[in-house]
CSV table of C-alpha atoms in Angstrom, one decimal:
chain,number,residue,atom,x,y,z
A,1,UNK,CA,0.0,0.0,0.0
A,2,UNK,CA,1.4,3.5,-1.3
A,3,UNK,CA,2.4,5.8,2.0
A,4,UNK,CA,0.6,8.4,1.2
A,5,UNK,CA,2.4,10.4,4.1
A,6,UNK,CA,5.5,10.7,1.8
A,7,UNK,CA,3.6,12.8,-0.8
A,8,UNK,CA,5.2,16.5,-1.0
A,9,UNK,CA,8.6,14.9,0.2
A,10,UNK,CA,11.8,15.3,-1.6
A,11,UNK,CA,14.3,13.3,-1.9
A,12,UNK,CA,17.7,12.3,-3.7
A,13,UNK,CA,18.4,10.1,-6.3
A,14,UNK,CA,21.3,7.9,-7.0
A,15,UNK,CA,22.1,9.9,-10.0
A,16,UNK,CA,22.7,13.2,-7.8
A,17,UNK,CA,19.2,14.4,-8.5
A,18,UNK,CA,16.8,16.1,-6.2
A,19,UNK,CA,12.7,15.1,-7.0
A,20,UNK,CA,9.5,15.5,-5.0
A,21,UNK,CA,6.7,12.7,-4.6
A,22,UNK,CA,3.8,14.5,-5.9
A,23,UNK,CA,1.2,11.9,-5.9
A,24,UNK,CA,0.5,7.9,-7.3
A,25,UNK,CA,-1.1,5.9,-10.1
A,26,UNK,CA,-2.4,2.7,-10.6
A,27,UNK,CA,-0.4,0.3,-13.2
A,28,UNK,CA,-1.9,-3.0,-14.3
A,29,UNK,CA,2.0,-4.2,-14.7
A,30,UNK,CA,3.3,-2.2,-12.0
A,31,UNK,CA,0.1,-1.8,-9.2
A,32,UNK,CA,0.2,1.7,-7.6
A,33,UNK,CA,3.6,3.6,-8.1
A,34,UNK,CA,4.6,7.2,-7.0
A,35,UNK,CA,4.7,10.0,-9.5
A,36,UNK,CA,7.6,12.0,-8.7
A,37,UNK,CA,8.3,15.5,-10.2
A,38,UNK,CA,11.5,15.7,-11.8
A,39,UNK,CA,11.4,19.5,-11.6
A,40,UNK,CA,11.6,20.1,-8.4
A,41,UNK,CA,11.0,22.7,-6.9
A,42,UNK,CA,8.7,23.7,-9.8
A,43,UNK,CA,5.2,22.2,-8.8
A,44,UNK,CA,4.0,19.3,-10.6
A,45,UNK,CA,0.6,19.8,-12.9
A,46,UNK,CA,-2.5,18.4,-12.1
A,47,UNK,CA,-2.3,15.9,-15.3
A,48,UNK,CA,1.4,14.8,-13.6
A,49,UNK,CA,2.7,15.1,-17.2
A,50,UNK,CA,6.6,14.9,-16.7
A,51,UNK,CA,6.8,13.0,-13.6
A,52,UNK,CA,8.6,9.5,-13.2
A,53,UNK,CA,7.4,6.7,-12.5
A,54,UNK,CA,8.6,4.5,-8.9
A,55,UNK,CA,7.5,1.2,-7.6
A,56,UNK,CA,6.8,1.6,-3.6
A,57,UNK,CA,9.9,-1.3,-3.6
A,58,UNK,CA,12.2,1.0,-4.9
A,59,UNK,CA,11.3,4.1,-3.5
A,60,UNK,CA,11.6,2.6,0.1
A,61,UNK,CA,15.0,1.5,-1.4
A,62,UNK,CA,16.0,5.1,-2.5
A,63,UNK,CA,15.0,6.2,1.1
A,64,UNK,CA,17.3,4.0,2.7
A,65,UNK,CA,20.3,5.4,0.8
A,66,UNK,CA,19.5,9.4,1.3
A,67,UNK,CA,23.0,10.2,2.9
A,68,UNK,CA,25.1,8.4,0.2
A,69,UNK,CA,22.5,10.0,-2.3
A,70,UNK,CA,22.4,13.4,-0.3
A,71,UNK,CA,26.9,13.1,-1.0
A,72,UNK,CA,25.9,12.8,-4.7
A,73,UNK,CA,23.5,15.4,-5.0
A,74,UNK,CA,26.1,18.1,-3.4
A,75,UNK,CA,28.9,16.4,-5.8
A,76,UNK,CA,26.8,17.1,-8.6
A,77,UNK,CA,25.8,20.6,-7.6
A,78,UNK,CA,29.4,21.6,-7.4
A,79,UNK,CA,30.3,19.8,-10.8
A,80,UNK,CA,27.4,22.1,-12.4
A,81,UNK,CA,27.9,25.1,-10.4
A,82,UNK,CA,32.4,25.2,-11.6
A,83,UNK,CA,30.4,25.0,-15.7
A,84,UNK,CA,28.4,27.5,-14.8
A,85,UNK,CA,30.8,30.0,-13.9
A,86,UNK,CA,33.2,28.3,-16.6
A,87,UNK,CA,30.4,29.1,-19.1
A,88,UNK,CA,30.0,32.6,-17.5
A,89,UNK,CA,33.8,33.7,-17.9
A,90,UNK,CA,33.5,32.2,-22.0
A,91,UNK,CA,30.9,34.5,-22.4
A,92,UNK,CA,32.6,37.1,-20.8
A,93,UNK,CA,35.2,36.5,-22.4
A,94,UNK,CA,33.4,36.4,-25.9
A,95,UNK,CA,31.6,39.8,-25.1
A,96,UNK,CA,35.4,41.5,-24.4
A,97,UNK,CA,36.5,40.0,-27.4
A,98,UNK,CA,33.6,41.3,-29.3
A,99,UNK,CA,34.2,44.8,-27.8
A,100,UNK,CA,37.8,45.0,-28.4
A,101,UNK,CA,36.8,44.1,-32.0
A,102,UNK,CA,34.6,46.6,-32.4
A,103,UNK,CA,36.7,48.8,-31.6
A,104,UNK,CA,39.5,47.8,-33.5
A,105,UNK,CA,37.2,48.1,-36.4
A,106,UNK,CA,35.7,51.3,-35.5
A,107,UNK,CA,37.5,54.5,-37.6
A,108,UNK,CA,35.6,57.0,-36.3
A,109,UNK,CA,33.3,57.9,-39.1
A,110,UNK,CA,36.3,57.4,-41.8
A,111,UNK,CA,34.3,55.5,-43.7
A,112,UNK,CA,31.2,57.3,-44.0
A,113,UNK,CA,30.2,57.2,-47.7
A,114,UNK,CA,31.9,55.2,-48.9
A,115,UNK,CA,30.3,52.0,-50.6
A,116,UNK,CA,30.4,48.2,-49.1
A,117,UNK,CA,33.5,47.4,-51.7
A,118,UNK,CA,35.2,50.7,-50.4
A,119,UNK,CA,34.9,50.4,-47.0
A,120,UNK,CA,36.4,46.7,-47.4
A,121,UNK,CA,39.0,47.9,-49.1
A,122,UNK,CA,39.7,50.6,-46.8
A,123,UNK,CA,39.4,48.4,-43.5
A,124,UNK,CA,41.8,45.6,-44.9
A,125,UNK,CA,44.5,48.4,-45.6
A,126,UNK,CA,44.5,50.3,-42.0
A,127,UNK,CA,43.4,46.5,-40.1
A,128,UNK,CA,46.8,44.6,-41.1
A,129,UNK,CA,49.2,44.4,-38.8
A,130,UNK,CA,53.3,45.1,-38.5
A,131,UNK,CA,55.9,45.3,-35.9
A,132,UNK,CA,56.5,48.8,-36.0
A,133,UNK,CA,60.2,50.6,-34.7
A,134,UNK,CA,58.6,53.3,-32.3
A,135,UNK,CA,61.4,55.9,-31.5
A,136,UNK,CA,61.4,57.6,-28.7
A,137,UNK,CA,63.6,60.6,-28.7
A,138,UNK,CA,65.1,62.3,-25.7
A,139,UNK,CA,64.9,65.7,-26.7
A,140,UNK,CA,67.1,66.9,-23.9
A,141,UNK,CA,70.1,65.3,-24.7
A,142,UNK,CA,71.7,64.5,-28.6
A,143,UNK,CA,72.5,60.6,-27.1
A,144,UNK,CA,71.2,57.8,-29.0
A,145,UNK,CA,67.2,57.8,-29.2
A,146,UNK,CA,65.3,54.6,-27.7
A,147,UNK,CA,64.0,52.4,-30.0
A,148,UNK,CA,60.6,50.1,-28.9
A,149,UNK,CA,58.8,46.9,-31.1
A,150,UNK,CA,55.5,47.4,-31.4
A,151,UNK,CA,53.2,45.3,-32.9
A,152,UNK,CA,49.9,47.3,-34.0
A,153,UNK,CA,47.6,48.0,-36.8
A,154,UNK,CA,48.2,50.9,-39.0
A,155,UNK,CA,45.4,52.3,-37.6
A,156,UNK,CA,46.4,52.3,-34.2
A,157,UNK,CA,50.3,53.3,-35.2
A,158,UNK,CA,48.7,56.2,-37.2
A,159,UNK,CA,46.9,57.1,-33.8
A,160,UNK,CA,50.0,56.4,-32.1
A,161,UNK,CA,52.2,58.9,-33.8
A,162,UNK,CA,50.0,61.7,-34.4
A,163,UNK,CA,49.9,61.8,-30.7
A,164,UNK,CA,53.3,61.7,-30.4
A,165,UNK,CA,53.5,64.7,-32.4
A,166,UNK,CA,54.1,63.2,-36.3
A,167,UNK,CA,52.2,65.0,-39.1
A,168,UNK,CA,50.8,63.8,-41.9
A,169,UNK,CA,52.8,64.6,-45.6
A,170,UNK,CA,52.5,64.5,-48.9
A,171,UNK,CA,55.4,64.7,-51.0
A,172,UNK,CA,56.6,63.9,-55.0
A,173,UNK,CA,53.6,61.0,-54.8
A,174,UNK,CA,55.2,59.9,-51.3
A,175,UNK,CA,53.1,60.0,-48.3
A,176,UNK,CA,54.4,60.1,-44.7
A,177,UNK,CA,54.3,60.5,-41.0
A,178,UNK,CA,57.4,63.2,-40.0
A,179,UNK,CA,58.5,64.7,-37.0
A,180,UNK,CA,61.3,67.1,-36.3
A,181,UNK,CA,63.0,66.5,-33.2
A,182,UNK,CA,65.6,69.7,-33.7
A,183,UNK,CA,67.4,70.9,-37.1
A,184,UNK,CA,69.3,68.2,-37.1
A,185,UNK,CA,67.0,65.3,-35.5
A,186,UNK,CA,64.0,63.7,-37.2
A,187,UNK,CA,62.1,60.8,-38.2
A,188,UNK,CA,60.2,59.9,-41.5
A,189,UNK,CA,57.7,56.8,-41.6
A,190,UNK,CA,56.7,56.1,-45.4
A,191,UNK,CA,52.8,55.4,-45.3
A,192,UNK,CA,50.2,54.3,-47.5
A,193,UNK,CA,47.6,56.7,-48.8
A,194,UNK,CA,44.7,55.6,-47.2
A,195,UNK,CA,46.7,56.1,-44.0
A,196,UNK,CA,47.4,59.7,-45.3
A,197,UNK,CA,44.0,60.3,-45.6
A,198,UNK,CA,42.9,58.7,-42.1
A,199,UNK,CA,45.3,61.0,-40.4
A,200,UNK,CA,44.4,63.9,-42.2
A,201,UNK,CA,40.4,62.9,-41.5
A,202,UNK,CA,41.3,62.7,-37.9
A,203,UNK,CA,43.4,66.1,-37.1
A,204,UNK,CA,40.6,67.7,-39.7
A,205,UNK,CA,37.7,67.0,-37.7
A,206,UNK,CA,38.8,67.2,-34.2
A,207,UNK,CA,38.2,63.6,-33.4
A,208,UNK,CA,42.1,62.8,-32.0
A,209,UNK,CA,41.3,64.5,-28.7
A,210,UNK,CA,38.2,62.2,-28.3
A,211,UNK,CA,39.8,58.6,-29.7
């Protein structure tokens, strides 16, 4: 005879699962079995759709093996808790990765009206990446200037130098970031033209304070 005094308890499973006994049925194989939720602690439905099916043999076998269940239960609970957070720091990590991307992409407005092809064009040019000689001159002194390896978009090294004081030049066809360090001291990077033109777009418009 089902206990019906063990309806609305929960219990543990040898699987590491937590269910509640919600109710029984009648089985012509089976005689009457509990109907336990596998949802807990979501109530069951009136129709029991969902629940599993126990035969009063087993469930008084299940009872009698809470605590190595209960051990289980917490195992498994830890086990989906550390994917959780493991899941949690890949999207974070995703959604970083995304942003840094955006920005890496973003020029600012350089690319306004300009078509699809253009804009491709445009973004494969100032995207690609070199390891770049960045001097750093000690304008003090007439020693030996530093020299640092960068490795950096030619978007970002345009950036880069026009804050450290390089302009933008044209010259015979040539295009280039110079700087004069004295009458005797300067530097010359040869650049592409469309990184002639981002530079000149961003000291044009005012938008090197604000990148």
């Amino acid at each position: 005879m089902i206990d019906a005094h063990l309806f609305g308890q929960t219990f543990y499973t040898r699987f590491g699962m937590q269910k509640e006994i919600v109710g029984s049925k009648t089985y012509q194989d089976l005689g009457e079995c509990y109907l336990v939720n596998p949802n807990y602690p979501e109530p069951a439905r009136d129709d029991f759709v969902g629940c599993d099916i126990v035969t009063e043999a087993d469930m008084h076998d299940i009872l009698s093996k809470q605590p190595e269940y209960i051990v289980k239960y917490k195992e498994r609970q830890k086990r989906e808790t550390e994917y959780k957070i493991q899941l949690e720091l890949q999207e974070k990590k995703r959604k970083e990765e995304e942003a840094m991307l955006e920005k890496e992409y973003d020029l600012y407005g350089f690319l306004d009206g300009n078509t699809p092809m253009q804009c491709g064009k445009i973004q494969m040019v100032l995207q690609k990446k070199f390891v770049y000689r960045i001097h750093k001159s000690d304008e003090d002194t007439e020693c030996c200037d530093m020299v640092q390896r960068s490795y950096m978009s030619r978007k970002n090294f345009v950036i880069h130098q026009l804050r450290n004081g390089y302009m933008p030049k044209c010259e015979n066809g040539k295009y280039m970031l110079c700087k004069m360090i004295d009458k005797a001291r300067g530097y010359v990077y040869y650049i592409t033209k469309t990184e002639y033109d981002f530079g000149m777009y961003l000291l044009d418009n005012g938008i090197l304070e604000k990148v």
